[in-house]
Coordinates of C-alpha atoms and ligand atoms in Angstrom, one line a residue:
X242 CA 66.4 -163.6 103.3
X243 CA 69.8 -164.6 101.8
X244 CA 70.9 -162.3 99.0
X245 CA 70.6 -165.2 96.5
X246 CA 67.0 -165.8 97.4
X247 CA 64.6 -163.7 95.3
X248 CA 60.9 -163.1 95.4
X249 CA 59.5 -163.1 91.9
X250 CA 56.1 -161.4 91.4
X251 CA 53.5 -163.5 89.6
X252 CA 49.7 -163.7 88.9
X253 CA 47.3 -166.6 89.4
X254 CA 46.6 -169.0 86.5
X255 CA 43.1 -170.4 86.1
X256 CA 42.5 -174.1 86.4
X257 CA 45.3 -175.3 88.6
X258 CA 42.9 -177.6 90.4
X259 CA 44.4 -181.0 91.1
X260 CA 42.3 -183.8 89.6
X261 CA 41.9 -187.5 90.7
X262 CA 45.7 -187.6 90.9
X263 CA 47.4 -184.3 90.7
X264 CA 47.5 -181.5 88.1
X265 CA 47.7 -182.9 84.6
X266 CA 47.9 -180.6 81.6
X267 CA 49.6 -180.3 78.2
X268 CA 53.4 -179.7 78.4
X269 CA 52.8 -176.3 76.7
X270 CA 50.7 -175.2 79.6
X271 CA 53.4 -176.1 82.2
X272 CA 56.0 -174.4 80.0
X273 CA 54.3 -171.0 80.4
X274 CA 56.4 -168.5 82.4
X275 CA 55.5 -168.8 86.1
X276 CA 53.0 -171.6 85.6
X277 CA 55.0 -174.5 87.1
X278 CA 56.6 -172.1 89.7
X279 CA 53.1 -171.0 90.9
X280 CA 51.9 -174.6 91.4
X281 CA 55.1 -175.7 93.2
X282 CA 55.0 -172.6 95.5
X283 CA 51.3 -173.4 96.2
X284 CA 52.3 -177.0 97.2
X285 CA 55.0 -175.8 99.5
X286 CA 52.6 -173.3 101.1
X287 CA 50.1 -176.1 101.7
X288 CA 52.4 -178.6 103.4
X289 CA 50.2 -179.5 106.3
X290 CA 50.7 -180.2 109.9
X291 CA 54.5 -180.0 110.0
X292 CA 54.6 -176.3 109.9
X293 CA 55.0 -175.6 106.2
X294 CA 57.9 -176.0 103.9
X295 CA 60.5 -174.7 106.3
X296 CA 62.7 -177.6 107.5
X297 CA 60.8 -180.1 105.4
X298 CA 62.4 -183.2 103.7
X299 CA 60.8 -183.9 100.3
X300 CA 61.2 -186.7 97.8
X301 CA 61.3 -185.7 94.2
X302 CA 61.1 -187.9 91.1
X303 CA 58.9 -189.1 88.3
X304 CA 58.4 -191.1 85.2
X305 CA 61.1 -189.2 83.2
X306 CA 58.6 -187.8 80.8
X307 CA 59.4 -184.7 78.7
X308 CA 59.8 -181.5 80.9
X309 CA 60.7 -183.6 84.0
X310 CA 64.2 -182.2 84.3
X311 CA 63.3 -178.5 83.9
X312 CA 60.5 -179.1 86.4
X313 CA 63.0 -180.6 88.9
X314 CA 65.3 -177.6 88.5
X315 CA 62.3 -175.4 89.3
X316 CA 61.4 -177.4 92.4
X317 CA 65.1 -177.2 93.5
X318 CA 65.1 -173.4 93.2
X319 CA 61.8 -172.9 94.9
X320 CA 62.5 -175.5 97.7
X321 CA 65.8 -173.7 98.4
X322 CA 64.0 -170.3 98.3
X323 CA 61.4 -171.5 100.9
X324 CA 63.7 -173.0 103.5
X325 CA 63.1 -176.7 102.7
X326 CA 65.9 -178.5 104.4
X327 CA 66.4 -181.6 102.2
X328 CA 65.4 -183.0 98.8
X329 CA 65.9 -186.7 98.0
X330 CA 65.8 -187.0 94.2
X331 CA 65.8 -190.1 92.1
X332 CA 68.9 -190.5 89.8
X333 CA 68.3 -188.4 86.7
X334 CA 64.9 -187.5 88.2
X335 CA 63.6 -191.1 87.8
X336 CA 61.4 -192.6 90.5
X337 CA 58.3 -194.8 89.8
X338 CA 55.3 -193.7 91.7
X339 CA 55.4 -196.8 93.9
X340 CA 59.1 -196.3 94.5
X341 CA 58.6 -192.7 95.5
X342 CA 55.8 -193.7 97.9
X343 CA 58.2 -196.3 99.5
X344 CA 61.1 -193.7 99.8
X345 CA 58.8 -191.1 101.5
X346 CA 57.9 -193.8 104.1
X347 CA 61.3 -195.4 104.4
X348 CA 63.2 -192.1 104.9
X349 CA 60.4 -190.5 106.9
X350 CA 60.2 -187.6 104.6
X351 CA 57.6 -184.8 105.0
X352 CA 56.2 -185.7 101.6
X353 CA 57.0 -185.9 97.9
X354 CA 56.5 -184.1 94.6
X355 CA 55.9 -186.6 91.8
X356 CA 56.3 -185.6 88.2
X357 CA 54.0 -187.7 86.1
X358 CA 50.9 -187.7 84.1
X359 CA 50.7 -191.5 84.6
X360 CA 49.5 -193.3 81.5
X361 CA 49.0 -190.2 79.4
X362 CA 51.3 -189.8 76.5
X363 CA 54.5 -187.7 76.9
X364 CA 56.5 -185.3 74.7
X365 CA 56.4 -181.6 73.8
X366 CA 52.9 -181.8 72.5
X367 CA 51.6 -184.3 75.1
X368 CA 51.0 -184.3 78.8
X369 CA 52.9 -183.4 82.0
X370 CA 51.7 -183.6 85.6
X371 CA 52.7 -182.7 89.2
X372 CA 51.2 -184.3 92.2
X373 CA 51.9 -184.0 95.9
X374 CA 52.1 -187.0 98.2
X375 CA 52.0 -186.7 102.0
X376 CA 53.9 -188.2 104.8
X377 CA 52.3 -191.6 104.7
X378 CA 53.5 -191.9 101.1
X379 CA 50.1 -191.6 99.6
X380 CA 48.5 -189.0 97.3
X381 CA 47.5 -185.8 99.2
X382 CA 43.9 -186.0 100.5
X383 CA 41.3 -183.6 99.4
X384 CA 41.8 -181.1 102.2
X385 CA 45.4 -180.7 101.1
X386 CA 44.6 -180.5 97.3
X387 CA 41.9 -178.0 98.1
X388 CA 44.4 -175.9 100.0
X389 CA 46.9 -176.1 97.1
X390 CA 44.2 -175.0 94.7
X391 CA 43.2 -172.2 97.0
X392 CA 46.8 -170.9 97.1
X393 CA 47.1 -171.0 93.3
X394 CA 44.1 -168.6 93.1
X395 CA 45.6 -166.0 95.3
X396 CA 49.3 -166.3 94.7
X397 CA 51.2 -163.0 94.1
X398 CA 54.9 -164.2 94.3
X399 CA 57.1 -167.2 94.7
X400 CA 60.6 -167.4 96.2
X401 CA 63.6 -168.9 94.4
X402 CA 67.3 -169.5 95.0
X403 CA 69.1 -167.8 92.2
X404 CA 71.7 -170.6 91.4
X405 CA 72.8 -172.8 88.5
X406 CA 71.1 -176.2 87.9
X407 CA 72.0 -179.2 90.0
X408 CA 73.6 -182.2 88.3
X409 CA 71.0 -185.0 88.6
X410 CA 73.4 -187.7 87.4
X411 CA 75.7 -187.7 90.5
X412 CA 74.5 -190.2 93.1
X413 CA 75.3 -188.9 96.6
X414 CA 75.0 -185.7 98.6
X415 CA 75.4 -182.2 97.4
X416 CA 74.5 -178.8 98.8
X417 CA 72.5 -176.2 96.9
X418 CA 72.5 -173.0 98.8
X419 CA 70.8 -173.7 102.1
X420 CA 69.4 -177.0 100.8
X421 CA 70.8 -180.5 101.2
X422 CA 70.3 -182.6 98.1
X423 CA 70.7 -186.4 98.0
X424 CA 70.5 -188.1 94.6
X425 CA 69.6 -191.7 95.2
X426 CA 69.6 -194.9 93.1
X427 CA 66.1 -195.1 91.6
X428 CA 65.6 -198.8 92.0
X429 CA 67.6 -200.3 94.9
X430 CA 65.1 -199.4 97.8
X431 CA 62.2 -200.8 95.8
X432 CA 63.9 -204.1 95.0
X433 CA 64.7 -204.5 98.7
X434 CA 61.0 -203.8 99.6
X435 CA 59.7 -206.4 97.1
X436 CA 62.3 -209.0 98.3
X437 CA 60.8 -208.6 101.8
X438 CA 57.2 -209.1 100.6
X439 CA 57.3 -212.0 98.2
X440 CA 58.7 -215.5 98.1
X441 CA 61.4 -214.9 95.5
X442 CA 62.9 -218.4 96.2
X443 CA 59.6 -220.1 95.4
X444 CA 59.0 -218.0 92.3
X445 CA 62.6 -218.7 91.1
X446 CA 62.4 -222.4 91.7
X447 CA 59.0 -222.6 89.8
X448 CA 60.3 -220.6 86.8
X449 CA 63.6 -222.6 86.6
X450 CA 61.9 -226.0 87.0
X451 CA 59.3 -225.0 84.4
X452 CA 61.2 -223.7 81.4
X453 CA 58.1 -224.0 79.2
X454 CA 56.4 -221.3 81.3
X455 CA 57.5 -218.1 79.5
X456 CA 57.3 -214.6 81.0
X457 CA 57.2 -211.3 79.1
X458 CA 57.0 -207.9 80.8
X459 CA 56.5 -204.8 78.6
X460 CA 57.6 -201.5 80.2
X461 CA 55.9 -199.6 77.3
X462 CA 59.0 -197.3 77.5
X463 CA 57.7 -196.0 80.9
X464 CA 59.6 -195.8 84.1
X465 CA 59.3 -199.5 85.1
X466 CA 61.9 -200.9 82.7
X467 CA 64.8 -200.6 85.1
X468 CA 62.7 -202.0 88.0
X469 CA 61.6 -205.0 85.9
X470 CA 65.1 -205.6 84.8
X471 CA 66.4 -205.6 88.3
X472 CA 63.7 -207.9 89.6
X473 CA 62.8 -210.3 86.7
X474 CA 66.3 -210.6 85.4
X475 CA 68.5 -209.7 88.4
X476 CA 66.5 -211.4 91.2
X477 CA 64.5 -214.1 89.5
X478 CA 67.1 -214.9 86.9
X479 CA 64.8 -214.8 83.8
X480 CA 66.4 -214.5 80.4
X481 CA 66.9 -211.2 78.7
X482 CA 64.0 -211.7 76.3
X483 CA 61.6 -211.7 79.3
X484 CA 61.4 -207.9 79.1
X485 CA 60.7 -205.6 76.3
X486 CA 60.4 -201.8 75.8
X487 CA 62.3 -201.4 79.0
X488 CA 64.3 -198.2 78.3
X489 CA 62.4 -195.2 79.7
X490 CA 61.9 -192.5 77.1
X491 CA 60.6 -188.9 77.5
X492 CA 57.9 -189.6 75.0
X493 CA 57.4 -193.3 75.8
X494 CA 58.8 -194.3 72.4
X495 CA 55.9 -192.3 70.8
X496 CA 53.4 -194.6 72.4
X497 CA 50.6 -194.4 74.9
X498 CA 52.0 -196.0 78.1
X499 CA 48.7 -197.4 79.3
X500 CA 48.5 -201.1 80.0
X501 CA 45.2 -202.1 78.5
X502 CA 44.2 -204.1 75.5
X503 CA 44.0 -201.0 73.3
X504 CA 47.4 -199.4 74.1
X505 CA 49.5 -202.4 75.2
X506 CA 49.4 -203.9 71.7
X507 CA 53.1 -204.5 71.7
X508 CA 52.6 -207.0 74.6
X509 CA 49.4 -208.6 73.3
X510 CA 50.9 -209.4 69.9
X511 CA 54.1 -211.0 71.1
X512 CA 52.3 -213.0 73.8
X513 CA 49.9 -214.4 71.3
X514 CA 52.5 -215.0 68.6
X515 CA 55.0 -216.7 70.9
X516 CA 52.5 -218.6 73.1
X517 CA 53.7 -216.8 76.2
X518 CA 51.8 -218.0 79.3
X519 CA 52.5 -215.0 81.4
X520 CA 52.6 -211.5 80.0
X521 CA 52.3 -208.2 81.9
X522 CA 52.7 -204.5 81.3
X523 CA 52.9 -201.4 83.4
X524 CA 52.1 -197.7 82.7
X525 CA 54.2 -194.6 82.4
X526 CA 54.8 -194.1 86.1
X527 CA 54.6 -197.7 87.2
X528 CA 51.5 -197.8 89.3
X529 CA 49.2 -199.6 86.9
X530 CA 49.4 -203.1 85.6
X531 CA 47.8 -205.5 83.2
X532 CA 48.1 -209.3 83.5
X533 CA 47.7 -211.0 80.1
X534 CA 48.8 -214.5 79.1
X535 CA 48.2 -216.5 75.9
X536 CA 44.4 -216.3 75.5
X537 CA 43.9 -214.9 79.0
X538 CA 43.2 -211.4 80.0
X539 CA 42.7 -210.7 83.7
X540 CA 40.3 -207.9 84.5
X541 CA 41.7 -205.7 87.2
X542 CA 38.6 -206.4 89.3
X543 CA 39.2 -210.1 89.1
X544 CA 43.0 -209.6 89.6
X545 CA 42.6 -208.0 93.0
X546 CA 40.0 -210.5 94.1
X547 CA 42.3 -213.4 93.1
X548 CA 45.3 -211.8 94.9
X549 CA 43.1 -211.4 98.0
X550 CA 42.0 -215.0 97.8
X551 CA 45.5 -216.3 97.5
X552 CA 47.0 -213.9 100.0
X553 CA 48.3 -216.6 102.3
X554 CA 50.7 -217.8 99.6
X555 CA 52.5 -214.4 99.9
X556 CA 54.8 -214.1 102.9
X557 CA 53.9 -210.4 103.6
X558 CA 50.3 -211.5 104.4
X559 CA 51.2 -214.5 106.5
X560 CA 50.2 -212.5 109.6
X561 CA 46.7 -212.2 108.3
X562 CA 44.7 -209.9 106.0
X563 CA 43.3 -206.8 107.8
X564 CA 40.6 -205.9 105.3
X565 CA 39.9 -205.5 101.6
X566 CA 38.7 -202.6 99.5
X567 CA 37.8 -201.5 96.0
X568 CA 36.8 -198.3 94.3
X569 CA 33.0 -197.9 93.7
X570 CA 33.0 -198.6 89.9
X571 CA 35.2 -201.7 90.4
X572 CA 33.3 -205.0 90.1
X573 CA 32.2 -206.7 93.4
X574 CA 34.4 -209.7 92.7
X575 CA 36.6 -208.9 95.8
X576 CA 33.4 -208.5 98.0
X577 CA 32.7 -212.2 97.5
X578 CA 36.2 -213.1 98.7
X579 CA 35.7 -210.9 101.7
X580 CA 32.4 -212.4 102.5
X581 CA 33.7 -216.0 102.3
X582 CA 36.8 -215.2 104.4
X583 CA 35.1 -212.9 106.9
X584 CA 37.2 -209.8 106.0
X585 CA 35.9 -206.3 106.3
X586 CA 35.4 -204.8 102.8
X587 CA 35.2 -201.1 101.8
X588 CA 33.8 -199.3 98.7
X589 CA 35.5 -196.0 98.2
X590 CA 35.4 -193.3 95.5
X591 CA 37.7 -193.5 92.5
X592 CA 41.2 -192.4 93.5
X593 CA 43.9 -194.3 95.4
X594 CA 44.0 -191.5 98.0
X595 CA 40.8 -192.8 99.5
X596 CA 42.5 -196.1 100.6
X597 CA 45.2 -194.3 102.6
X598 CA 43.2 -193.6 105.8
X599 CA 42.0 -197.2 106.0
X600 CA 45.5 -198.5 105.6
X601 CA 46.9 -196.1 108.2
X602 CA 44.2 -197.2 110.6
X603 CA 45.2 -200.9 110.1
X604 CA 41.9 -201.9 108.5
X605 CA 43.0 -202.5 104.9
X606 CA 45.6 -204.8 103.4
X607 CA 44.7 -205.4 99.8
X608 CA 42.7 -203.2 97.4
X609 CA 42.2 -202.4 93.8
X610 CA 40.5 -200.4 91.1
X611 CA 39.1 -201.3 87.7
X612 CA 41.5 -198.8 86.2
X613 CA 44.3 -201.3 86.3
X614 CA 45.4 -200.4 89.8
X615 CA 46.2 -203.1 92.4
X616 CA 48.1 -202.8 95.6
X617 CA 48.4 -203.3 99.3
X618 CA 49.4 -201.5 102.5
X619 CA 53.2 -202.1 101.8
X620 CA 53.1 -198.5 100.4
X621 CA 50.3 -195.9 99.8
X622 CA 50.1 -196.1 96.0
X623 CA 49.0 -198.8 93.7
X624 CA 51.9 -200.8 92.4
X625 CA 52.3 -202.3 89.0
X626 CA 55.4 -204.4 89.5
X627 CA 54.0 -205.6 92.9
X628 CA 50.9 -206.9 91.1
X629 CA 53.0 -208.7 88.5
X630 CA 55.2 -210.4 91.1
X631 CA 52.1 -211.2 93.2
X632 CA 50.7 -213.1 90.3
X633 CA 54.0 -214.9 89.7
X634 CA 54.0 -215.8 93.4
X635 CA 50.5 -217.1 93.2
X636 CA 51.1 -219.2 90.1
X637 CA 54.3 -220.6 91.7
X638 CA 52.3 -221.5 94.8
X639 CA 49.4 -223.0 92.8
X640 CA 51.9 -225.2 90.9
X641 CA 53.0 -226.8 94.1
X642 CA 49.8 -228.8 94.2
X643 CA 48.3 -228.2 90.7
X644 CA 51.0 -228.7 88.1
X645 CA 50.5 -226.9 84.9
X646 CA 48.3 -224.1 86.3
X647 CA 48.5 -220.8 84.6
X648 CA 46.4 -217.7 84.4
X649 CA 43.4 -219.4 82.8
X650 CA 43.2 -222.2 85.4
X651 CA 43.4 -219.7 88.2
X652 CA 40.7 -217.6 86.7
X653 CA 38.3 -220.5 86.1
X654 CA 39.0 -221.9 89.6
X655 CA 38.1 -218.5 91.0
X656 CA 34.8 -218.3 89.0
X657 CA 33.9 -221.8 90.1
X658 CA 34.4 -220.8 93.8
X659 CA 32.9 -217.3 93.7
X660 CA 30.9 -216.9 90.5
X661 CA 31.9 -214.5 87.8
X662 CA 31.4 -210.7 87.6
X663 CA 31.2 -209.8 83.9
X664 CA 32.8 -206.3 83.7
X665 CA 33.6 -203.8 81.1
X666 CA 34.3 -200.1 80.8
X667 CA 33.7 -197.8 77.9
X668 CA 35.7 -194.6 77.8
X669 CA 34.6 -191.6 75.7
X670 CA 37.8 -189.5 75.7
X671 CA 38.2 -185.8 75.1
X672 CA 34.5 -185.1 74.4
X673 CA 33.1 -181.6 74.8
X674 CA 32.8 -180.5 78.5
X675 CA 29.3 -179.2 77.7
X676 CA 28.1 -182.5 76.3
X677 CA 29.5 -184.4 79.3
X678 CA 27.8 -182.0 81.7
X679 CA 24.5 -182.3 79.8
X680 CA 24.7 -186.1 80.2
X681 CA 25.3 -185.8 83.9
X682 CA 22.5 -183.2 84.3
X683 CA 20.1 -185.6 82.4
X684 CA 21.1 -188.4 84.8
X685 CA 20.3 -186.1 87.7
X686 CA 16.9 -185.4 86.2
X687 CA 16.2 -189.1 85.5
X688 CA 17.3 -190.1 89.1
X689 CA 15.0 -187.4 90.6
X690 CA 11.9 -188.8 88.7
X691 CA 10.1 -191.3 91.0
X692 CA 8.5 -193.1 88.0
X693 CA 12.0 -194.1 86.8
X694 CA 12.3 -196.7 89.6
X695 CA 10.5 -200.0 88.5
X696 CA 10.4 -199.0 84.8
X697 CA 11.5 -201.8 82.5
X698 CA 13.4 -201.7 79.3
X699 CA 13.9 -204.3 76.6
X700 CA 17.1 -204.9 74.7
X701 CA 16.4 -205.2 71.0
X702 CA 19.4 -207.2 69.9
X703 CA 18.9 -209.9 72.6
X704 CA 15.8 -211.0 74.3
X705 CA 16.6 -209.5 77.7
X706 CA 14.7 -207.1 79.8
X707 CA 16.0 -204.9 82.7
X708 CA 14.0 -203.2 85.4
X709 CA 15.4 -200.3 87.3
X710 CA 15.8 -201.1 91.0
X711 CA 17.7 -198.2 92.5
X712 CA 19.5 -195.1 91.5
X713 CA 22.3 -193.3 93.5
X714 CA 24.8 -190.5 93.1
X715 CA 27.6 -192.1 95.2
X716 CA 28.6 -190.3 98.4
X717 CA 31.4 -191.6 100.6
X718 CA 31.9 -190.9 104.2
X719 CA 35.5 -191.8 105.2
X720 CA 35.1 -194.2 108.2
X721 CA 38.3 -192.9 109.8
X722 CA 38.0 -189.1 109.6
X723 CA 34.3 -188.8 108.7
X724 CA 35.2 -186.5 105.7
X725 CA 32.5 -186.6 103.0
X726 CA 33.0 -186.8 99.3
X727 CA 29.9 -186.2 97.2
X728 CA 29.1 -186.6 93.5
X729 CA 31.4 -189.6 93.0
X730 CA 29.4 -191.3 90.2
X731 CA 25.8 -192.1 89.1
X732 CA 24.9 -195.7 89.8
X733 CA 21.9 -197.3 88.0
X734 CA 21.1 -200.7 89.5
X735 CA 18.7 -203.2 88.0
X736 CA 16.5 -205.8 89.7
X737 CA 18.7 -208.7 88.4
X738 CA 21.6 -207.3 90.4
X739 CA 23.4 -205.9 87.4
X740 CA 24.4 -202.2 87.4
X741 CA 25.9 -199.5 85.3
X742 CA 27.9 -196.5 86.5
X743 CA 28.6 -193.2 84.9
X744 CA 31.2 -190.7 86.0
X745 CA 33.5 -188.0 84.7
X746 CA 37.2 -188.8 84.7
X747 CA 39.4 -186.6 86.9
X748 CA 42.6 -187.4 85.0
X749 CA 42.1 -186.1 81.5
X750 CA 44.1 -183.0 80.3
X751 CA 41.7 -181.7 77.7
X752 CA 37.9 -181.5 77.3
X753 CA 36.1 -184.2 79.3
X754 CA 36.3 -187.9 79.5
X755 CA 33.2 -189.9 80.4
X756 CA 33.5 -193.4 81.8
X757 CA 30.7 -195.9 81.6
X758 CA 31.1 -199.0 83.7
X759 CA 29.0 -202.1 83.1
X760 CA 28.7 -205.1 85.5
X761 CA 26.7 -208.3 85.6
X762 CA 27.2 -211.2 88.1
X763 CA 26.6 -214.8 87.3
X764 CA 26.8 -218.0 89.3
X765 CA 25.9 -220.2 86.3
X766 CA 29.0 -222.3 85.3
X767 CA 27.7 -222.3 81.7
X768 CA 28.5 -218.5 81.7
X769 CA 32.1 -218.7 83.0
X770 CA 33.8 -219.0 79.6
X771 CA 31.3 -216.8 77.7
X772 CA 32.8 -213.8 76.0
X773 CA 32.2 -210.7 78.1
X774 CA 30.9 -208.6 75.2
X775 CA 28.2 -211.2 74.7
X776 CA 27.3 -211.4 78.4
X777 CA 26.9 -207.6 78.6
X778 CA 25.4 -206.8 75.3
X779 CA 21.7 -206.3 76.3
X780 CA 22.7 -204.4 79.4
X781 CA 24.9 -202.0 77.4
X782 CA 22.2 -201.5 74.8
X783 CA 19.6 -200.6 77.4
X784 CA 21.9 -198.3 79.4
X785 CA 22.9 -196.3 76.3
X786 CA 19.2 -196.0 75.3
X787 CA 18.0 -194.9 78.8
X788 CA 20.7 -192.3 79.2
X789 CA 20.9 -191.1 75.6
X790 CA 24.7 -191.1 76.0
X791 CA 25.5 -191.2 72.3
X792 CA 23.3 -188.2 71.6
X793 CA 24.7 -186.1 74.5
X794 CA 28.3 -186.9 73.6
X795 CA 28.0 -186.9 69.9
X796 CA 29.8 -190.2 69.8
X797 CA 28.4 -193.5 68.5
X798 CA 31.4 -195.5 69.8
X799 CA 33.7 -195.2 72.8
X800 CA 37.4 -194.4 72.3
X801 CA 38.5 -197.4 74.5
X802 CA 36.7 -200.5 75.7
X803 CA 38.1 -202.6 78.5
X804 CA 36.8 -206.1 78.5
X805 CA 37.0 -208.6 81.3
X806 CA 37.9 -212.2 81.6
X807 CA 38.7 -213.2 78.0
X808 CA 39.4 -216.8 78.1
X809 CA 40.0 -217.9 74.5
X810 CA 42.8 -216.9 72.3
X811 CA 40.5 -216.9 69.3
X812 CA 38.5 -214.1 71.0
X813 CA 41.6 -212.1 71.9
X814 CA 42.7 -212.1 68.3
X815 CA 39.2 -211.1 67.3
X816 CA 39.5 -208.2 69.8
X817 CA 42.9 -207.2 68.4
X818 CA 41.5 -207.0 64.9
X819 CA 38.3 -205.2 65.9
X820 CA 38.4 -201.7 64.5
X821 CA 36.8 -200.3 67.6
X822 CA 40.3 -200.5 69.2
X823 CA 42.5 -197.7 67.9
X824 CA 45.9 -199.0 66.7
Ligands
G16_1145 C1 44.5 -192.3 88.8 C2 44.1 -192.6 90.2 C3 43.3 -193.8 90.3 C4 42.1 -193.7 89.4 C5 42.6 -193.4 88.0 C6 41.4 -193.1 87.0 O1 45.3 -193.2 88.3 O2 45.3 -192.8 91.0 O3 42.9 -194.0 91.6 O4 41.3 -194.8 89.4 O5 43.4 -192.2 88.0 O6 40.8 -191.9 87.4 P1 39.7 -191.2 86.5 O7 38.7 -192.3 86.3 O8 39.2 -190.1 87.3 O9 40.4 -190.8 85.2 P2 46.7 -192.9 87.6 O10 47.3 -194.2 87.2 O11 46.2 -192.1 86.3 O12 47.4 -192.0 88.5

């Protein structure tokens, strides 16, 4: 061991178990002495296949949230202490999650350490996160995260290089003891990737020949601002006022960088006020997206189905679509596209990592999740800016034959072709872990009772009745490696084809978050412009009564409601004013 490399004694911390997407905790937790060091050492000890950390090349970067820079200096010290050969780091530590996935793949790195808690707020009293991505650019699969967790439980020491901090502002190569460090431009490789995927020429010519079609992208002070600036302004030539909140900030400007109707208010208000046809937002680390135009909110479940349906307008998919997929709670809208076009379609558990094997095996091109995640096999993460540009590409293509088409026309056309899946999600955030567990235990009990099947329930507020058809606790067997993931969500299916799903979130940092997903399908054109809340009212009432969710959680209202397919601006304004949406 070189004399500058020291072995520091430590003790395990409880609860360093990576969740749906890495370890997410309050900053104060990561700031404890040895806490971050232990987790980073556990990651390096768990680098699979390639023989551990020695000689590895790792990509490092994140959404720039509070504590990112100290965490990167810790990673540098531990990487150098463990014989890692090279770190590729985003300028000032900034890399969006999709950009990091691309860089891991492009530069054939061993993996990457991503510093983000995604859409969770940032700042000294908010959240931080660390996740490990593997060689294919995707989040570590469960065997790797289990190994990391195992190491955190038995760790007794970590190795560091005793050296001063590295200057993260200097693009280019540096040495840091035995380690090579390359600081790269955070944006350039990603812009090049998107240029190779989309028809920038077509989008540009549509936008320039249709000046009345206004675009607004809101970076919510997350990492995507510089990426959106380079693409929307630099590549597509849109005016400066087409982007807002595009300066990344360590506490996301004090906001909650989650692109949904609750937290992306800054976008919704300006879009409605200025009659903007195409609005979009992305989250803290740039992998989520929301598409929202004047009077038109696109549910993520519809968004991925529409992108799949219009794939042949996107140059990347000209060679054909290999297959489609969605996470289990996501509505079946994409399944109808798959059926019509003869594509294979997969239903995986919540978590982007479950798409990776299918993509690597050449069986999956386009996939999405109801949690505002949409993407393709161009990388192994969901990709917010990709989805935004995919929509612009589709609108530009649609306008070649259907002048004046925007989001609403594309949505309605889709419903007319495939029917409409009403979809909504209720989140009960930071409830007590005991209450959440009691709810799940009660679901297990209900599901085990044979008399529950075929029982009927009447909704009091509307004259609708629902009869239980089938109950399942979702288990997934990966078709590529046959690994089995159990307990992925309780599904309660009714005889009319509608269903509700309950699961515990794996991304919260405090207490428990319960997600309640509601879906109803209709092929009746009279329903296509109906407000979602109205279409789902009876089903929601019955599901809450059957499961006694409000009693178990001690909450009469959810914290956040995600509504799908809002087609009238009157409704959107009603939603903005509705007190159920925290300001
Ligand atoms: C992560 C995962 C997604 C998942 C989402 C919500 O997203 O990458 O696959 O759908 O969490 O997970 P949960 O319902 O367990 O909270 P992100 O954007 O937070 O990294």
